[in-house]
mmCIF file with all atom_site columns, C-alpha atoms in Angstrom:
data_model
loop_
_atom_site.group_PDB
_atom_site.id
_atom_site.type_symbol
_atom_site.label_atom_id
_atom_site.label_alt_id
_atom_site.label_comp_id
_atom_site.label_asym_id
_atom_site.label_entity_id
_atom_site.label_seq_id
_atom_site.pdbx_PDB_ins_code
_atom_site.Cartn_x
_atom_site.Cartn_y
_atom_site.Cartn_z
_atom_site.occupancy
_atom_site.B_iso_or_equiv
_atom_site.pdbx_formal_charge
_atom_site.auth_seq_id
_atom_site.auth_comp_id
_atom_site.auth_asym_id
_atom_site.auth_atom_id
_atom_site.pdbx_PDB_model_num
ATOM 1   C CA . GLN A 1 1   ? -28.405 6.699  -73.674 1.00 0.00 ? 1   GLN A CA 1
ATOM 2   C CA . GLY A 1 2   ? -29.994 7.687  -70.378 1.00 0.00 ? 2   GLY A CA 1
ATOM 3   C CA . PHE A 1 3   ? -28.688 10.338 -68.017 1.00 0.00 ? 3   PHE A CA 1
ATOM 4   C CA . LYS A 1 4   ? -30.388 11.812 -65.007 1.00 0.00 ? 4   LYS A CA 1
ATOM 5   C CA . ARG A 1 5   ? -29.375 14.866 -63.041 1.00 0.00 ? 5   ARG A CA 1
ATOM 6   C CA . VAL A 1 6   ? -28.783 14.195 -59.327 1.00 0.00 ? 6   VAL A CA 1
ATOM 7   C CA . ALA A 1 7   ? -27.525 17.030 -57.100 1.00 0.00 ? 7   ALA A CA 1
ATOM 8   C CA . GLY A 1 8   ? -24.868 18.244 -59.513 1.00 0.00 ? 8   GLY A CA 1
ATOM 9   C CA . LEU A 1 9   ? -23.884 14.739 -60.597 1.00 0.00 ? 9   LEU A CA 1
ATOM 10  C CA . CYS A 1 10  ? -24.726 12.839 -63.720 1.00 0.00 ? 10  CYS A CA 1
ATOM 11  C CA . GLU A 1 11  ? -25.538 9.164  -63.644 1.00 0.00 ? 11  GLU A CA 1
ATOM 12  C CA . ARG A 1 12  ? -25.304 6.918  -66.661 1.00 0.00 ? 12  ARG A CA 1
ATOM 13  C CA . THR A 1 13  ? -27.927 4.227  -66.707 1.00 0.00 ? 13  THR A CA 1
ATOM 14  C CA . GLY A 1 14  ? -27.356 2.687  -70.127 1.00 0.00 ? 14  GLY A CA 1
ATOM 15  C CA . ARG A 1 15  ? -24.530 1.263  -72.231 1.00 0.00 ? 15  ARG A CA 1
ATOM 16  C CA . SER A 1 16  ? -22.240 3.491  -74.284 1.00 0.00 ? 16  SER A CA 1
ATOM 17  C CA . SER A 1 17  ? -19.160 3.044  -76.433 1.00 0.00 ? 17  SER A CA 1
ATOM 18  C CA . ALA A 1 18  ? -17.528 5.778  -74.315 1.00 0.00 ? 18  ALA A CA 1
ATOM 19  C CA . TYR A 1 19  ? -17.508 3.296  -71.420 1.00 0.00 ? 19  TYR A CA 1
ATOM 20  C CA . PRO A 1 20  ? -15.868 0.137  -72.770 1.00 0.00 ? 20  PRO A CA 1
ATOM 21  C CA . GLY A 1 21  ? -16.660 -2.951 -70.784 1.00 0.00 ? 21  GLY A CA 1
ATOM 22  C CA . SER A 1 22  ? -19.503 -1.316 -68.874 1.00 0.00 ? 22  SER A CA 1
ATOM 23  C CA . GLU A 1 23  ? -22.718 -3.207 -68.321 1.00 0.00 ? 23  GLU A CA 1
ATOM 24  C CA . LYS A 1 24  ? -26.207 -1.867 -68.768 1.00 0.00 ? 24  LYS A CA 1
ATOM 25  C CA . GLY A 1 25  ? -27.651 -0.635 -65.521 1.00 0.00 ? 25  GLY A CA 1
ATOM 26  C CA . THR A 1 26  ? -24.266 -0.070 -63.858 1.00 0.00 ? 26  THR A CA 1
ATOM 27  C CA . PRO A 1 27  ? -24.155 3.581  -62.731 1.00 0.00 ? 27  PRO A CA 1
ATOM 28  C CA . THR A 1 28  ? -21.179 5.737  -63.611 1.00 0.00 ? 28  THR A CA 1
ATOM 29  C CA . ARG A 1 29  ? -21.113 9.170  -61.981 1.00 0.00 ? 29  ARG A CA 1
ATOM 30  C CA . CYS A 1 30  ? -19.023 12.241 -62.589 1.00 0.00 ? 30  CYS A CA 1
ATOM 31  C CA . PHE A 1 31  ? -18.879 15.755 -61.258 1.00 0.00 ? 31  PHE A CA 1
ATOM 32  C CA . ALA A 1 32  ? -20.350 18.082 -63.834 1.00 0.00 ? 32  ALA A CA 1
ATOM 33  C CA . GLY A 1 33  ? -21.499 21.174 -61.973 1.00 0.00 ? 33  GLY A CA 1
ATOM 34  C CA . SER A 1 34  ? -24.493 22.502 -63.869 1.00 0.00 ? 34  SER A CA 1
ATOM 35  C CA . ILE A 1 35  ? -23.570 20.662 -67.077 1.00 0.00 ? 35  ILE A CA 1
ATOM 36  C CA . ILE A 1 36  ? -24.287 16.981 -67.670 1.00 0.00 ? 36  ILE A CA 1
ATOM 37  C CA . THR A 1 37  ? -21.232 15.307 -69.187 1.00 0.00 ? 37  THR A CA 1
ATOM 38  C CA . GLU A 1 38  ? -19.755 11.840 -69.462 1.00 0.00 ? 38  GLU A CA 1
ATOM 39  C CA . CYS A 1 39  ? -16.808 10.690 -67.350 1.00 0.00 ? 39  CYS A CA 1
ATOM 40  C CA . PRO A 1 40  ? -13.693 9.588  -69.241 1.00 0.00 ? 40  PRO A CA 1
ATOM 41  C CA . ALA A 1 41  ? -13.178 5.829  -69.185 1.00 0.00 ? 41  ALA A CA 1
ATOM 42  C CA . GLY A 1 42  ? -11.447 4.694  -65.999 1.00 0.00 ? 42  GLY A CA 1
ATOM 43  C CA . LEU A 1 43  ? -12.026 8.009  -64.224 1.00 0.00 ? 43  LEU A CA 1
ATOM 44  C CA . ASP A 1 44  ? -14.280 8.240  -61.189 1.00 0.00 ? 44  ASP A CA 1
ATOM 45  C CA . SER A 1 45  ? -16.159 11.198 -59.714 1.00 0.00 ? 45  SER A CA 1
ATOM 46  C CA . ALA A 1 46  ? -13.125 12.829 -58.062 1.00 0.00 ? 46  ALA A CA 1
ATOM 47  C CA . GLY A 1 47  ? -10.631 12.254 -60.841 1.00 0.00 ? 47  GLY A CA 1
ATOM 48  C CA . ARG A 1 48  ? -9.104  9.133  -59.291 1.00 0.00 ? 48  ARG A CA 1
ATOM 49  C CA . ARG A 1 49  ? -7.574  6.400  -61.445 1.00 0.00 ? 49  ARG A CA 1
ATOM 50  C CA . GLY A 1 50  ? -6.160  2.990  -60.671 1.00 0.00 ? 50  GLY A CA 1
ATOM 51  C CA . GLY A 1 51  ? -8.405  1.811  -57.840 1.00 0.00 ? 51  GLY A CA 1
ATOM 52  C CA . ILE A 1 52  ? -6.914  0.141  -54.782 1.00 0.00 ? 52  ILE A CA 1
ATOM 53  C CA . PHE A 1 53  ? -3.373  0.056  -56.226 1.00 0.00 ? 53  PHE A CA 1
ATOM 54  C CA . VAL A 1 54  ? -3.211  3.863  -56.341 1.00 0.00 ? 54  VAL A CA 1
ATOM 55  C CA . PHE A 1 55  ? -4.673  4.073  -52.824 1.00 0.00 ? 55  PHE A CA 1
ATOM 56  C CA . ILE A 1 56  ? -1.838  1.842  -51.588 1.00 0.00 ? 56  ILE A CA 1
ATOM 57  C CA . LEU A 1 57  ? 0.753   4.056  -53.296 1.00 0.00 ? 57  LEU A CA 1
ATOM 58  C CA . VAL A 1 58  ? -0.826  7.177  -51.768 1.00 0.00 ? 58  VAL A CA 1
ATOM 59  C CA . PHE A 1 59  ? -0.837  5.471  -48.352 1.00 0.00 ? 59  PHE A CA 1
ATOM 60  C CA . ILE A 1 60  ? 2.888   4.674  -48.693 1.00 0.00 ? 60  ILE A CA 1
ATOM 61  C CA . LEU A 1 61  ? 3.622   8.231  -49.838 1.00 0.00 ? 61  LEU A CA 1
ATOM 62  C CA . GLY A 1 62  ? 1.777   9.528  -46.791 1.00 0.00 ? 62  GLY A CA 1
ATOM 63  C CA . ALA A 1 63  ? 3.884   7.332  -44.507 1.00 0.00 ? 63  ALA A CA 1
ATOM 64  C CA . VAL A 1 64  ? 7.072   8.690  -46.110 1.00 0.00 ? 64  VAL A CA 1
ATOM 65  C CA . PHE A 1 65  ? 5.945   12.272 -45.531 1.00 0.00 ? 65  PHE A CA 1
ATOM 66  C CA . GLY A 1 66  ? 4.960   11.283 -42.001 1.00 0.00 ? 66  GLY A CA 1
ATOM 67  C CA . SER A 1 67  ? 8.544   10.160 -41.420 1.00 0.00 ? 67  SER A CA 1
ATOM 68  C CA . PHE A 1 68  ? 9.745   13.565 -42.602 1.00 0.00 ? 68  PHE A CA 1
ATOM 69  C CA . ALA A 1 69  ? 7.179   15.202 -40.295 1.00 0.00 ? 69  ALA A CA 1
ATOM 70  C CA . ASN A 1 70  ? 8.810   13.375 -37.372 1.00 0.00 ? 70  ASN A CA 1
ATOM 71  C CA . VAL A 1 71  ? 12.173  14.823 -38.398 1.00 0.00 ? 71  VAL A CA 1
ATOM 72  C CA . CYS A 1 72  ? 10.681  18.328 -38.536 1.00 0.00 ? 72  CYS A CA 1
ATOM 73  C CA . VAL A 1 73  ? 9.144   17.959 -35.062 1.00 0.00 ? 73  VAL A CA 1
ATOM 74  C CA . LEU A 1 74  ? 12.334  16.777 -33.365 1.00 0.00 ? 74  LEU A CA 1
ATOM 75  C CA . ARG A 1 75  ? 14.989  18.770 -35.199 1.00 0.00 ? 75  ARG A CA 1
ATOM 76  C CA . SER A 1 76  ? 13.174  22.079 -35.118 1.00 0.00 ? 76  SER A CA 1
ATOM 77  C CA . ARG A 1 77  ? 13.392  21.766 -31.341 1.00 0.00 ? 77  ARG A CA 1
ATOM 78  C CA . SER A 1 78  ? 17.021  20.664 -31.220 1.00 0.00 ? 78  SER A CA 1
ATOM 79  C CA . GLY A 1 79  ? 18.183  23.103 -33.901 1.00 0.00 ? 79  GLY A CA 1
ATOM 80  C CA . GLU A 1 80  ? 19.762  20.396 -36.070 1.00 0.00 ? 80  GLU A CA 1
ATOM 81  C CA . SER A 1 81  ? 19.604  20.428 -39.849 1.00 0.00 ? 81  SER A CA 1
ATOM 82  C CA . LEU A 1 82  ? 16.709  18.558 -41.433 1.00 0.00 ? 82  LEU A CA 1
ATOM 83  C CA . PHE A 1 83  ? 19.101  16.942 -43.906 1.00 0.00 ? 83  PHE A CA 1
ATOM 84  C CA . LEU A 1 84  ? 21.556  15.264 -41.542 1.00 0.00 ? 84  LEU A CA 1
ATOM 85  C CA . PRO A 1 85  ? 21.478  11.437 -41.483 1.00 0.00 ? 85  PRO A CA 1
ATOM 86  C CA . SER A 1 86  ? 19.041  9.905  -39.010 1.00 0.00 ? 86  SER A CA 1
ATOM 87  C CA . ARG A 1 87  ? 20.609  8.429  -35.897 1.00 0.00 ? 87  ARG A CA 1
ATOM 88  C CA . CYS A 1 88  ? 19.596  6.650  -32.735 1.00 0.00 ? 88  CYS A CA 1
ATOM 89  C CA . PRO A 1 89  ? 18.903  9.122  -29.891 1.00 0.00 ? 89  PRO A CA 1
ATOM 90  C CA . HIS A 1 90  ? 20.496  6.691  -27.411 1.00 0.00 ? 90  HIS A CA 1
ATOM 91  C CA . CYS A 1 91  ? 23.726  5.413  -28.991 1.00 0.00 ? 91  CYS A CA 1
ATOM 92  C CA . PHE A 1 92  ? 23.944  8.148  -31.677 1.00 0.00 ? 92  PHE A CA 1
ATOM 93  C CA . ARG A 1 93  ? 24.864  5.690  -34.427 1.00 0.00 ? 93  ARG A CA 1
ATOM 94  C CA . ASP A 1 94  ? 23.622  6.511  -37.921 1.00 0.00 ? 94  ASP A CA 1
ATOM 95  C CA . ILE A 1 95  ? 20.598  4.474  -38.973 1.00 0.00 ? 95  ILE A CA 1
ATOM 96  C CA . ALA A 1 96  ? 20.962  2.512  -42.222 1.00 0.00 ? 96  ALA A CA 1
ATOM 97  C CA . TRP A 1 97  ? 18.563  3.340  -45.067 1.00 0.00 ? 97  TRP A CA 1
ATOM 98  C CA . HIS A 1 98  ? 16.887  -0.078 -44.863 1.00 0.00 ? 98  HIS A CA 1
ATOM 99  C CA . ASP A 1 99  ? 15.970  0.624  -41.229 1.00 0.00 ? 99  ASP A CA 1
ATOM 100 C CA . LEU A 1 100 ? 14.194  3.848  -42.206 1.00 0.00 ? 100 LEU A CA 1
ATOM 101 C CA . VAL A 1 101 ? 11.322  2.308  -44.171 1.00 0.00 ? 101 VAL A CA 1
ATOM 102 C CA . PRO A 1 102 ? 8.212   3.913  -42.648 1.00 0.00 ? 102 PRO A CA 1
ATOM 103 C CA . LEU A 1 103 ? 6.076   1.582  -40.489 1.00 0.00 ? 103 LEU A CA 1
ATOM 104 C CA . PHE A 1 104 ? 7.690   -1.624 -41.797 1.00 0.00 ? 104 PHE A CA 1
ATOM 105 C CA . SER A 1 105 ? 11.065  -1.000 -40.153 1.00 0.00 ? 105 SER A CA 1
ATOM 106 C CA . PHE A 1 106 ? 9.518   -0.367 -36.751 1.00 0.00 ? 106 PHE A CA 1
ATOM 107 C CA . PHE A 1 107 ? 7.165   -3.354 -36.726 1.00 0.00 ? 107 PHE A CA 1
ATOM 108 C CA . LEU A 1 108 ? 8.909   -5.964 -38.903 1.00 0.00 ? 108 LEU A CA 1
ATOM 109 C CA . PHE A 1 109 ? 12.644  -5.266 -39.103 1.00 0.00 ? 109 PHE A CA 1
ATOM 110 C CA . LEU A 1 110 ? 13.549  -3.649 -35.783 1.00 0.00 ? 110 LEU A CA 1
ATOM 111 C CA . ARG A 1 111 ? 10.629  -4.756 -33.597 1.00 0.00 ? 111 ARG A CA 1
ATOM 112 C CA . GLY A 1 112 ? 10.579  -1.358 -31.920 1.00 0.00 ? 112 GLY A CA 1
ATOM 113 C CA . LYS A 1 113 ? 14.256  -1.390 -30.860 1.00 0.00 ? 113 LYS A CA 1
ATOM 114 C CA . CYS A 1 114 ? 17.493  0.107  -32.139 1.00 0.00 ? 114 CYS A CA 1
ATOM 115 C CA . ARG A 1 115 ? 19.455  -2.429 -34.190 1.00 0.00 ? 115 ARG A CA 1
ATOM 116 C CA . TYR A 1 116 ? 22.684  -1.558 -32.347 1.00 0.00 ? 116 TYR A CA 1
ATOM 117 C CA . CYS A 1 117 ? 21.985  -0.650 -28.729 1.00 0.00 ? 117 CYS A CA 1
ATOM 118 C CA . LYS A 1 118 ? 18.585  -2.399 -28.438 1.00 0.00 ? 118 LYS A CA 1
ATOM 119 C CA . ASN A 1 119 ? 17.026  0.587  -26.678 1.00 0.00 ? 119 ASN A CA 1
ATOM 120 C CA . PRO A 1 120 ? 13.321  1.080  -27.465 1.00 0.00 ? 120 PRO A CA 1
ATOM 121 C CA . ILE A 1 121 ? 12.275  3.371  -30.309 1.00 0.00 ? 121 ILE A CA 1
ATOM 122 C CA . ALA A 1 122 ? 9.608   5.911  -29.351 1.00 0.00 ? 122 ALA A CA 1
ATOM 123 C CA . TRP A 1 123 ? 6.074   5.072  -30.500 1.00 0.00 ? 123 TRP A CA 1
ATOM 124 C CA . GLN A 1 124 ? 5.819   8.613  -31.796 1.00 0.00 ? 124 GLN A CA 1
ATOM 125 C CA . TYR A 1 125 ? 7.530   7.533  -35.028 1.00 0.00 ? 125 TYR A CA 1
ATOM 126 C CA . PRO A 1 126 ? 5.075   4.876  -36.270 1.00 0.00 ? 126 PRO A CA 1
ATOM 127 C CA . CYS A 1 127 ? 2.066   6.770  -34.904 1.00 0.00 ? 127 CYS A CA 1
ATOM 128 C CA . VAL A 1 128 ? 2.847   9.937  -36.865 1.00 0.00 ? 128 VAL A CA 1
ATOM 129 C CA . GLU A 1 129 ? 3.688   7.892  -39.978 1.00 0.00 ? 129 GLU A CA 1
ATOM 130 C CA . LEU A 1 130 ? 0.431   5.949  -39.762 1.00 0.00 ? 130 LEU A CA 1
ATOM 131 C CA . PHE A 1 131 ? -1.652  9.034  -39.119 1.00 0.00 ? 131 PHE A CA 1
ATOM 132 C CA . SER A 1 132 ? -0.019  10.783 -42.068 1.00 0.00 ? 132 SER A CA 1
ATOM 133 C CA . ALA A 1 133 ? -0.612  7.778  -44.347 1.00 0.00 ? 133 ALA A CA 1
ATOM 134 C CA . ILE A 1 134 ? -4.289  7.630  -43.396 1.00 0.00 ? 134 ILE A CA 1
ATOM 135 C CA . GLY A 1 135 ? -4.602  11.379 -43.929 1.00 0.00 ? 135 GLY A CA 1
ATOM 136 C CA . PHE A 1 136 ? -3.075  11.196 -47.409 1.00 0.00 ? 136 PHE A CA 1
ATOM 137 C CA . ALA A 1 137 ? -5.364  8.340  -48.428 1.00 0.00 ? 137 ALA A CA 1
ATOM 138 C CA . THR A 1 138 ? -8.461  10.021 -46.993 1.00 0.00 ? 138 THR A CA 1
ATOM 139 C CA . LEU A 1 139 ? -7.767  13.307 -48.762 1.00 0.00 ? 139 LEU A CA 1
ATOM 140 C CA . TYR A 1 140 ? -7.114  11.416 -51.996 1.00 0.00 ? 140 TYR A CA 1
ATOM 141 C CA . TYR A 1 141 ? -10.497 9.723  -51.632 1.00 0.00 ? 141 TYR A CA 1
ATOM 142 C CA . PHE A 1 142 ? -12.247 13.094 -51.523 1.00 0.00 ? 142 PHE A CA 1
ATOM 143 C CA . ASP A 1 143 ? -10.012 15.172 -53.841 1.00 0.00 ? 143 ASP A CA 1
ATOM 144 C CA . GLY A 1 144 ? -8.330  12.772 -56.260 1.00 0.00 ? 144 GLY A CA 1
ATOM 145 C CA . PHE A 1 145 ? -5.088  14.014 -57.803 1.00 0.00 ? 145 PHE A CA 1
ATOM 146 C CA . SER A 1 146 ? -5.839  17.712 -58.116 1.00 0.00 ? 146 SER A CA 1
ATOM 147 C CA . LEU A 1 147 ? -4.752  21.146 -56.948 1.00 0.00 ? 147 LEU A CA 1
ATOM 148 C CA . PRO A 1 148 ? -7.111  20.971 -53.961 1.00 0.00 ? 148 PRO A CA 1
ATOM 149 C CA . TYR A 1 149 ? -5.415  17.688 -52.996 1.00 0.00 ? 149 TYR A CA 1
ATOM 150 C CA . VAL A 1 150 ? -1.966  19.319 -52.973 1.00 0.00 ? 150 VAL A CA 1
ATOM 151 C CA . TYR A 1 151 ? -3.300  22.216 -50.929 1.00 0.00 ? 151 TYR A CA 1
ATOM 152 C CA . HIS A 1 152 ? -5.113  20.040 -48.391 1.00 0.00 ? 152 HIS A CA 1
ATOM 153 C CA . VAL A 1 153 ? -2.136  17.680 -48.008 1.00 0.00 ? 153 VAL A CA 1
ATOM 154 C CA . GLY A 1 154 ? 0.136   20.665 -47.310 1.00 0.00 ? 154 GLY A CA 1
ATOM 155 C CA . VAL A 1 155 ? -2.240  22.010 -44.660 1.00 0.00 ? 155 VAL A CA 1
ATOM 156 C CA . PHE A 1 156 ? -2.626  18.537 -43.155 1.00 0.00 ? 156 PHE A CA 1
ATOM 157 C CA . LEU A 1 157 ? 1.131   17.981 -42.871 1.00 0.00 ? 157 LEU A CA 1
ATOM 158 C CA . LEU A 1 158 ? 1.763   21.376 -41.340 1.00 0.00 ? 158 LEU A CA 1
ATOM 159 C CA . PHE A 1 159 ? -0.906  20.878 -38.702 1.00 0.00 ? 159 PHE A CA 1
ATOM 160 C CA . LEU A 1 160 ? 0.324   17.329 -38.083 1.00 0.00 ? 160 LEU A CA 1
ATOM 161 C CA . VAL A 1 161 ? 3.781   18.726 -37.276 1.00 0.00 ? 161 VAL A CA 1
ATOM 162 C CA . ILE A 1 162 ? 2.243   21.362 -35.006 1.00 0.00 ? 162 ILE A CA 1
ATOM 163 C CA . ALA A 1 163 ? 0.008   18.828 -33.229 1.00 0.00 ? 163 ALA A CA 1
ATOM 164 C CA . ALA A 1 164 ? 2.835   16.314 -32.735 1.00 0.00 ? 164 ALA A CA 1
ATOM 165 C CA . GLY A 1 165 ? 5.147   18.979 -31.318 1.00 0.00 ? 165 GLY A CA 1
ATOM 166 C CA . ASP A 1 166 ? 2.432   20.233 -29.000 1.00 0.00 ? 166 ASP A CA 1
ATOM 167 C CA . PHE A 1 167 ? 1.658   16.705 -27.789 1.00 0.00 ? 167 PHE A CA 1
ATOM 168 C CA . LEU A 1 168 ? 5.296   15.755 -27.182 1.00 0.00 ? 168 LEU A CA 1
ATOM 169 C CA . PHE A 1 169 ? 6.719   18.981 -25.775 1.00 0.00 ? 169 PHE A CA 1
ATOM 170 C CA . GLN A 1 170 ? 3.642   21.086 -24.870 1.00 0.00 ? 170 GLN A CA 1
ATOM 171 C CA . GLU A 1 171 ? 4.905   23.882 -27.074 1.00 0.00 ? 171 GLU A CA 1
ATOM 172 C CA . ILE A 1 172 ? 4.355   25.108 -30.634 1.00 0.00 ? 172 ILE A CA 1
ATOM 173 C CA . ASP A 1 173 ? 7.296   26.299 -32.688 1.00 0.00 ? 173 ASP A CA 1
ATOM 174 C CA . ASP A 1 174 ? 6.679   29.781 -34.100 1.00 0.00 ? 174 ASP A CA 1
ATOM 175 C CA . ARG A 1 175 ? 8.329   28.737 -37.371 1.00 0.00 ? 175 ARG A CA 1
ATOM 176 C CA . HIS A 1 176 ? 5.663   26.110 -37.934 1.00 0.00 ? 176 HIS A CA 1
ATOM 177 C CA . ILE A 1 177 ? 2.968   28.741 -37.550 1.00 0.00 ? 177 ILE A CA 1
ATOM 178 C CA . VAL A 1 178 ? 4.779   31.004 -40.001 1.00 0.00 ? 178 VAL A CA 1
ATOM 179 C CA . PHE A 1 179 ? 5.170   28.188 -42.552 1.00 0.00 ? 179 PHE A CA 1
ATOM 180 C CA . SER A 1 180 ? 1.464   27.403 -42.219 1.00 0.00 ? 180 SER A CA 1
ATOM 181 C CA . LEU A 1 181 ? 0.456   31.013 -42.806 1.00 0.00 ? 181 LEU A CA 1
ATOM 182 C CA . VAL A 1 182 ? 2.804   31.296 -45.811 1.00 0.00 ? 182 VAL A CA 1
ATOM 183 C CA . TRP A 1 183 ? 1.392   28.088 -47.308 1.00 0.00 ? 183 TRP A CA 1
ATOM 184 C CA . VAL A 1 184 ? -2.265  29.025 -46.828 1.00 0.00 ? 184 VAL A CA 1
ATOM 185 C CA . LEU A 1 185 ? -2.044  32.698 -47.745 1.00 0.00 ? 185 LEU A CA 1
ATOM 186 C CA . GLY A 1 186 ? 0.386   32.108 -50.614 1.00 0.00 ? 186 GLY A CA 1
ATOM 187 C CA . TRP A 1 187 ? -1.864  29.430 -52.076 1.00 0.00 ? 187 TRP A CA 1
ATOM 188 C CA . GLN A 1 188 ? -4.934  31.618 -51.739 1.00 0.00 ? 188 GLN A CA 1
ATOM 189 C CA . PHE A 1 189 ? -3.122  34.434 -53.494 1.00 0.00 ? 189 PHE A CA 1
ATOM 190 C CA . TYR A 1 190 ? -1.962  32.361 -56.479 1.00 0.00 ? 190 TYR A CA 1
ATOM 191 C CA . PHE A 1 191 ? -4.700  29.775 -56.883 1.00 0.00 ? 191 PHE A CA 1
ATOM 192 C CA . GLY A 1 192 ? -7.756  31.151 -55.107 1.00 0.00 ? 192 GLY A CA 1
ATOM 193 C CA . ASN A 1 193 ? -9.930  29.660 -52.386 1.00 0.00 ? 193 ASN A CA 1
ATOM 194 C CA . TYR A 1 194 ? -10.125 25.894 -51.805 1.00 0.00 ? 194 TYR A CA 1
#
């Protein structure tokens, strides 16, 4: 069984019973720090499992959190509760749950217009959702499901809310800065530096 040390990684170059279905000569790498170890079957170098299917789920999860980020941006300015039902800003009718599916509702179901009054829906909504989804998937690519992933996703979402508010209204809500400081400093205190 051949292993070679490469910049803190280990690379398997032969066949092993620990890697069912693997072919000789197919490299399998895992993070090992200063110790050379074998990766568990089905686990890649950042602790990710499931391949493209999991990436799709993470992308969808990111879009959902991006939708919530939109709510935070708009309602922190208006002073409304974050937990009130979503409604059209033009006709003020409540939006049905099936019209709140991130990205899909805007492009496929509603075609960028309110179902009731037909006024256009701001492009801010799908843009923030898409950016959030890409951010979630990108961070998952580098971190896998891990504590650093949770930390980095929290920082990303907070700064996404700040950036969106700054872009739309040319102002930054002090509460968003406070939440960001609490998240970063609280995490550093309990879990250490990431």
